[in-house]
mmCIF file of C-alpha atoms in Angstrom:
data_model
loop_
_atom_site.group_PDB
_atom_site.id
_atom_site.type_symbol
_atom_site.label_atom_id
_atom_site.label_comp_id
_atom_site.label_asym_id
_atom_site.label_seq_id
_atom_site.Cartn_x
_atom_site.Cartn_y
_atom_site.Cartn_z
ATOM 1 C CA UNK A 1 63.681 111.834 89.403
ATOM 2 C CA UNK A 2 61.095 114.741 89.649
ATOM 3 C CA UNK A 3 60.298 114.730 85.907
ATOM 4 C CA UNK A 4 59.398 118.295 85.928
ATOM 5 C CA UNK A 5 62.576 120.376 87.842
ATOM 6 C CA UNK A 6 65.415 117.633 86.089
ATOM 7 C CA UNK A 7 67.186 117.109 88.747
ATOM 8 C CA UNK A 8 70.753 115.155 88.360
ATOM 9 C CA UNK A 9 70.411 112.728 90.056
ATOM 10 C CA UNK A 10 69.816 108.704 89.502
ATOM 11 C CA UNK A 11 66.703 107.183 90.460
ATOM 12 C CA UNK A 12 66.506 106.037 94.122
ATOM 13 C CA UNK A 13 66.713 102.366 94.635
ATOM 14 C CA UNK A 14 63.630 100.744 95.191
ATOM 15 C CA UNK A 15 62.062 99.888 98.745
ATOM 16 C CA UNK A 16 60.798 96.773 98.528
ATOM 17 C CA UNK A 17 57.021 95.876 98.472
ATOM 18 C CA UNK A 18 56.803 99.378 96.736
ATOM 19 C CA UNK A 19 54.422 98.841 94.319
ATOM 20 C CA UNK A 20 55.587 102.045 92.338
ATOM 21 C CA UNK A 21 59.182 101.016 92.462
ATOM 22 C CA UNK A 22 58.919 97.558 91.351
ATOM 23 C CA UNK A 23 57.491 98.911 88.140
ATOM 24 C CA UNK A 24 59.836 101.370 88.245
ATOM 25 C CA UNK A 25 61.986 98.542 88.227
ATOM 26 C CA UNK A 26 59.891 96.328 85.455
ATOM 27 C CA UNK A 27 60.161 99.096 82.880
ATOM 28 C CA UNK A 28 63.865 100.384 83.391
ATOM 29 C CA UNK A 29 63.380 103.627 85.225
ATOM 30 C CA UNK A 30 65.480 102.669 88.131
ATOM 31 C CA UNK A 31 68.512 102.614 85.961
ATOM 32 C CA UNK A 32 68.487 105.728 84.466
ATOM 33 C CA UNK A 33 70.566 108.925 85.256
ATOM 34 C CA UNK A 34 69.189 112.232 84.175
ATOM 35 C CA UNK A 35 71.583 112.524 81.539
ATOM 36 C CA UNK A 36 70.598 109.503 80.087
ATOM 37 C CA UNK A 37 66.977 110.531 80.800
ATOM 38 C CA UNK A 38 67.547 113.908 79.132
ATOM 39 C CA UNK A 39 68.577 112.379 75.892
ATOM 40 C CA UNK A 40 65.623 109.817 75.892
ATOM 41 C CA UNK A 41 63.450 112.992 75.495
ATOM 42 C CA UNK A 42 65.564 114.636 72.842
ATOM 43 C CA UNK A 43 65.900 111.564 70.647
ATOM 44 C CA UNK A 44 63.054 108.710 72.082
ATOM 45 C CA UNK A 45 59.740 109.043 69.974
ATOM 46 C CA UNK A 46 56.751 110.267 71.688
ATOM 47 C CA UNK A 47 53.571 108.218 71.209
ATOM 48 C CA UNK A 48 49.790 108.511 73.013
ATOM 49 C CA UNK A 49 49.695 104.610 72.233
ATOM 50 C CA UNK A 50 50.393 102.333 75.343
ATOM 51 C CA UNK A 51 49.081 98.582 75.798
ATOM 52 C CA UNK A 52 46.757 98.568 72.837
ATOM 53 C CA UNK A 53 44.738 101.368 73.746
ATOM 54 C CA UNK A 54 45.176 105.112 72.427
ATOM 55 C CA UNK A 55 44.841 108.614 74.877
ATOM 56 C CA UNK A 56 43.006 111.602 74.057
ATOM 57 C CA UNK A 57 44.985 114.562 73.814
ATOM 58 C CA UNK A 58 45.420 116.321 77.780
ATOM 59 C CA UNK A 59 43.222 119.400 76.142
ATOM 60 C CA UNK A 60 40.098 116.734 75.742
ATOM 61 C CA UNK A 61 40.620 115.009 79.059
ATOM 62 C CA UNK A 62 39.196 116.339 82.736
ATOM 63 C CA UNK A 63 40.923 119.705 83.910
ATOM 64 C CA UNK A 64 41.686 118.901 87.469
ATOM 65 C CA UNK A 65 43.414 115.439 86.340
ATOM 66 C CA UNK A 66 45.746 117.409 84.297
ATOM 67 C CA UNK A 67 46.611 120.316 85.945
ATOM 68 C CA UNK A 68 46.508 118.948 89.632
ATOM 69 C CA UNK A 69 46.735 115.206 89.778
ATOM 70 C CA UNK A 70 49.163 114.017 87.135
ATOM 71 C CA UNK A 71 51.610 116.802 87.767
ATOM 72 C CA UNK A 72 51.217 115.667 91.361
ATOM 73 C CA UNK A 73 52.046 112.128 90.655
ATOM 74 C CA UNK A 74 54.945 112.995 88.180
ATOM 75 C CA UNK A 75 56.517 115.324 91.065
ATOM 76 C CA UNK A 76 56.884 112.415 93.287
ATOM 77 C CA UNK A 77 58.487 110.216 90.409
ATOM 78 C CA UNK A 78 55.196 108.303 90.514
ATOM 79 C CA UNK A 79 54.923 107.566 86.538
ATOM 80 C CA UNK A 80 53.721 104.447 86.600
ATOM 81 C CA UNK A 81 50.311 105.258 88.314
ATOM 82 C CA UNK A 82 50.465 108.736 86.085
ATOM 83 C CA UNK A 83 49.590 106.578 83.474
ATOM 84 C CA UNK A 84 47.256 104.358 84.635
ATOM 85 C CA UNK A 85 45.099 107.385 85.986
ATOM 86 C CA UNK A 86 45.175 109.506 82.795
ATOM 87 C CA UNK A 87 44.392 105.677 80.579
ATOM 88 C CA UNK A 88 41.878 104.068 83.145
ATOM 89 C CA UNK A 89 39.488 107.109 83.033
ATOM 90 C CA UNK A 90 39.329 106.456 79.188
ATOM 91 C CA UNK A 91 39.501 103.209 78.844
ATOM 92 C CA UNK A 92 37.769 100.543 81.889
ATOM 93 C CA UNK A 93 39.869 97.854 80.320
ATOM 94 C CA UNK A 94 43.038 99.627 80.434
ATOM 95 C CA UNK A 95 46.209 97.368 81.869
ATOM 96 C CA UNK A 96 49.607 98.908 81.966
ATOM 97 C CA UNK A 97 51.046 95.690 82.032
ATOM 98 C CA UNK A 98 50.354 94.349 78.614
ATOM 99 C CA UNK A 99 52.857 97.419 77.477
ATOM 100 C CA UNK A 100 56.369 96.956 76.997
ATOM 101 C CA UNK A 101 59.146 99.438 78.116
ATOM 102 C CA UNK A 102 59.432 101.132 75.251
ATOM 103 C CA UNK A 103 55.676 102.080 75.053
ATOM 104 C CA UNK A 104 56.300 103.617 78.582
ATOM 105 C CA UNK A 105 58.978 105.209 77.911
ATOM 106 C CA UNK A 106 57.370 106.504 74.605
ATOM 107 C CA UNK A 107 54.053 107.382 76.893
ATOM 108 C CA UNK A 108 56.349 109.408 78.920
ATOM 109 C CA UNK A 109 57.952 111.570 76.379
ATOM 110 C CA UNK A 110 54.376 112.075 74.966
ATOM 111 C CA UNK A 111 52.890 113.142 78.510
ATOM 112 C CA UNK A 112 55.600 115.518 79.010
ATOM 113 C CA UNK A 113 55.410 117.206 75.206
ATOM 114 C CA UNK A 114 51.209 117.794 76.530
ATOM 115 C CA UNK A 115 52.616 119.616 79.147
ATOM 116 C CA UNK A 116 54.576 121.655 76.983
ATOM 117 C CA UNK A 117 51.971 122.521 74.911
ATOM 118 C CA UNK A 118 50.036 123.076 77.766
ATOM 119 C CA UNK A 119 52.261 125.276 79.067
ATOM 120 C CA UNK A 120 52.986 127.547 75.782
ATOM 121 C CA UNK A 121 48.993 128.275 75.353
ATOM 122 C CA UNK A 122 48.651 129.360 78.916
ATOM 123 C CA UNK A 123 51.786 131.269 78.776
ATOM 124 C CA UNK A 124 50.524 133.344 75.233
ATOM 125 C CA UNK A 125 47.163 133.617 76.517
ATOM 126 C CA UNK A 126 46.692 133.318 80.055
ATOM 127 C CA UNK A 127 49.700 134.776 81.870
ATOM 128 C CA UNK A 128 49.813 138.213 83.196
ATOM 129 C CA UNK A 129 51.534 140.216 84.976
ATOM 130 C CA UNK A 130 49.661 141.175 88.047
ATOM 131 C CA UNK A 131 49.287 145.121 89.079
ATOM 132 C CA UNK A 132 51.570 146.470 91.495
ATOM 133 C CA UNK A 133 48.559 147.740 93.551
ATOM 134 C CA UNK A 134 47.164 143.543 93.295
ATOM 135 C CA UNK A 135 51.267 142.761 94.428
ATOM 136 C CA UNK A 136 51.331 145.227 97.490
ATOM 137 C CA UNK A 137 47.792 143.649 98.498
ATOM 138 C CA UNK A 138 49.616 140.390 99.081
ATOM 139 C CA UNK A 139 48.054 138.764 95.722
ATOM 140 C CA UNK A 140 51.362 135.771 95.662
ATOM 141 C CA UNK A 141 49.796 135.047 98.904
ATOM 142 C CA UNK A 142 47.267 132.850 96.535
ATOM 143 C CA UNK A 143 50.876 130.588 94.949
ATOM 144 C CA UNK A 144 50.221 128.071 97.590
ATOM 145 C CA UNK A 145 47.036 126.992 96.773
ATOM 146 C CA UNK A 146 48.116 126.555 93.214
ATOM 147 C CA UNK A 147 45.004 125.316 90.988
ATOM 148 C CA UNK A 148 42.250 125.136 93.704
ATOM 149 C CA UNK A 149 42.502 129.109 93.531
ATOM 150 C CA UNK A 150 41.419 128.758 89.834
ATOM 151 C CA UNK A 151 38.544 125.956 90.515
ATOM 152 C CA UNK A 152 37.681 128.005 93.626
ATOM 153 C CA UNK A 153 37.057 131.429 91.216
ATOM 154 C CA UNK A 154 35.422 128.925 88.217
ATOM 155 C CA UNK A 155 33.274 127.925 90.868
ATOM 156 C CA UNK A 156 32.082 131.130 92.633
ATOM 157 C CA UNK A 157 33.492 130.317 95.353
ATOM 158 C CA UNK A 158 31.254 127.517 96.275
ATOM 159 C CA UNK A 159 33.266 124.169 97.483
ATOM 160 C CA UNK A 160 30.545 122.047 96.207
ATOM 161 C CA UNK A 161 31.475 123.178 92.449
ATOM 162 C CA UNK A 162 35.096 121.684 92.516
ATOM 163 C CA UNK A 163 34.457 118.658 91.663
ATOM 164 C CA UNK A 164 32.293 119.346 88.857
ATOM 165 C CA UNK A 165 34.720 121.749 87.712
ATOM 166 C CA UNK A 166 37.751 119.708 87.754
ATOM 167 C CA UNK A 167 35.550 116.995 85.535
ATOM 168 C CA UNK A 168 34.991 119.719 82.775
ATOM 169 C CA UNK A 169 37.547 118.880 79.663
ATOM 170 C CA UNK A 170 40.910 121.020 79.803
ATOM 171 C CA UNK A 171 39.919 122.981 77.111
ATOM 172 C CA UNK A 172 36.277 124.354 78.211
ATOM 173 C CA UNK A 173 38.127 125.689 81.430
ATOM 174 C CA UNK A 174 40.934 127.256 79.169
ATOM 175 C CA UNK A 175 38.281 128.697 77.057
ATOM 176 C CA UNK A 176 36.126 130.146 79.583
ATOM 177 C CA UNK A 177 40.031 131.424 81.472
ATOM 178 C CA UNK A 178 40.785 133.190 78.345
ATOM 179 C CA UNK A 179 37.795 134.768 77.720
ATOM 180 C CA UNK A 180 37.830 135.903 81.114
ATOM 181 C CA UNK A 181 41.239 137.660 80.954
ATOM 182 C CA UNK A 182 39.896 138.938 77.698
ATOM 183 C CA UNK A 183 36.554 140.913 79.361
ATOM 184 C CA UNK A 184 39.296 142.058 81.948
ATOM 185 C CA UNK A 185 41.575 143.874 79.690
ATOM 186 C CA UNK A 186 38.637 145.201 77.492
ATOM 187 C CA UNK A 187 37.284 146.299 80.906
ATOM 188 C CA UNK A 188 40.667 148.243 82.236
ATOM 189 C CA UNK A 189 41.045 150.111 78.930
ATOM 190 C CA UNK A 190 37.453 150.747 78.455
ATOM 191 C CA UNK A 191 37.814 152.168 82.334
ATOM 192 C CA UNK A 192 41.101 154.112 81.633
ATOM 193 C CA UNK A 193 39.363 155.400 78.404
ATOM 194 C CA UNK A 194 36.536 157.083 80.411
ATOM 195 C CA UNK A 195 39.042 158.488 83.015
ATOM 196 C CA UNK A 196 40.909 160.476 80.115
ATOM 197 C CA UNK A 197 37.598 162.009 79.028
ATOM 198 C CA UNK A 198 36.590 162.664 82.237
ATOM 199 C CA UNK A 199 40.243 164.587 82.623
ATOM 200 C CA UNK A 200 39.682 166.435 79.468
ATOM 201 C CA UNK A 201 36.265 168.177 80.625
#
């Protein structure tokens, strides 16, 4: 189950000596259809506690983890070691299995509502549409390399900065992403201001 396109579908039976599975197994996932899945998230309770130990908000915790890792993870129905990444760098004593299924499945829902959130802030202030000039220059060429074309602009373009980058907390990078689009649009009007004077002489 790819938790972020919903497909219908039932999880796929486990290979054995799949370490991911046979969790997948200890905790229920493997007998779940997307329906059923669906109305886990509509009615289950989210909760950032999970085996004792409680997660930061995504905002608070290291940009490339969130936007590239965990998504990664989740898109190959890897959950189980989702989890452990986003608790183990908070918490060295972290063990997933001192939690019970319903903390997982409550874990879950909570993960995905970050992503929601995530994905409502950077759609009110970070989306835009790009010129058509930017379009006919081939500017979707950049979709494949998804995040790393954000790190690689954070960073100036030096390779040696992505790391350091990706450690910053979600919410610096967001900052410093909005403010950014911000000094562009002040720019372009500022810029189309001055051509109508010019014009006018």
């Amino acid at each position: 189950m790819n938790f972020f396109k919903r497909k219908e579908k039932i999880l796929a039976t486990p290979h054995q000596g799949d370490a991911n599975s046979n969790d997948q197994v200890k905790y229920g996932f493997n007998n779940l259809t997307q329906h059923q899945f669906q109305l886990l998230l509509k009615y289950g309770k989210a909760s950032a506690n999970i085996g004792g130990f409680k997660s930061k908000a995504f905002i608070e915790l290291p940009y490339g983890m969130v936007k590239k890792d965990v998504p990664a993870l989740l898109k190959d129905d890897k959950v189980v070691e989702a989890i452990n990444l986003i608790m183990e760098c908070q918490y060295e004593k972290f063990e997933l299995g001192n939690s019970s299924g319903n903390e997982v499945f409550g874990f879950l829902i909570w993960i995905l509502s970050q992503y929601e959130f995530i994905k409502r802030i950077e759609s009110r202030h970070l989306h835009s549409d790009p010129d058509p000039e930017m379009l006919a220059a081939g500017i979707s060429r950049l979709n494949e390399f998804g995040e790393m074309s954000v790190i690689d602009n954070l960073a100036n373009g030096k390779i040696l900065e992505y790391d350091r980058i990706e450690a910053l907390p979600y919410f610096k990078v967001y900052q410093k992403l909005k403010l950014d689009k911000i000094i562009r649009e002040i720019n372009k009007k500022y810029q189309k201001i001055i051509e109508e004077k010019t014009r006018k002489k």
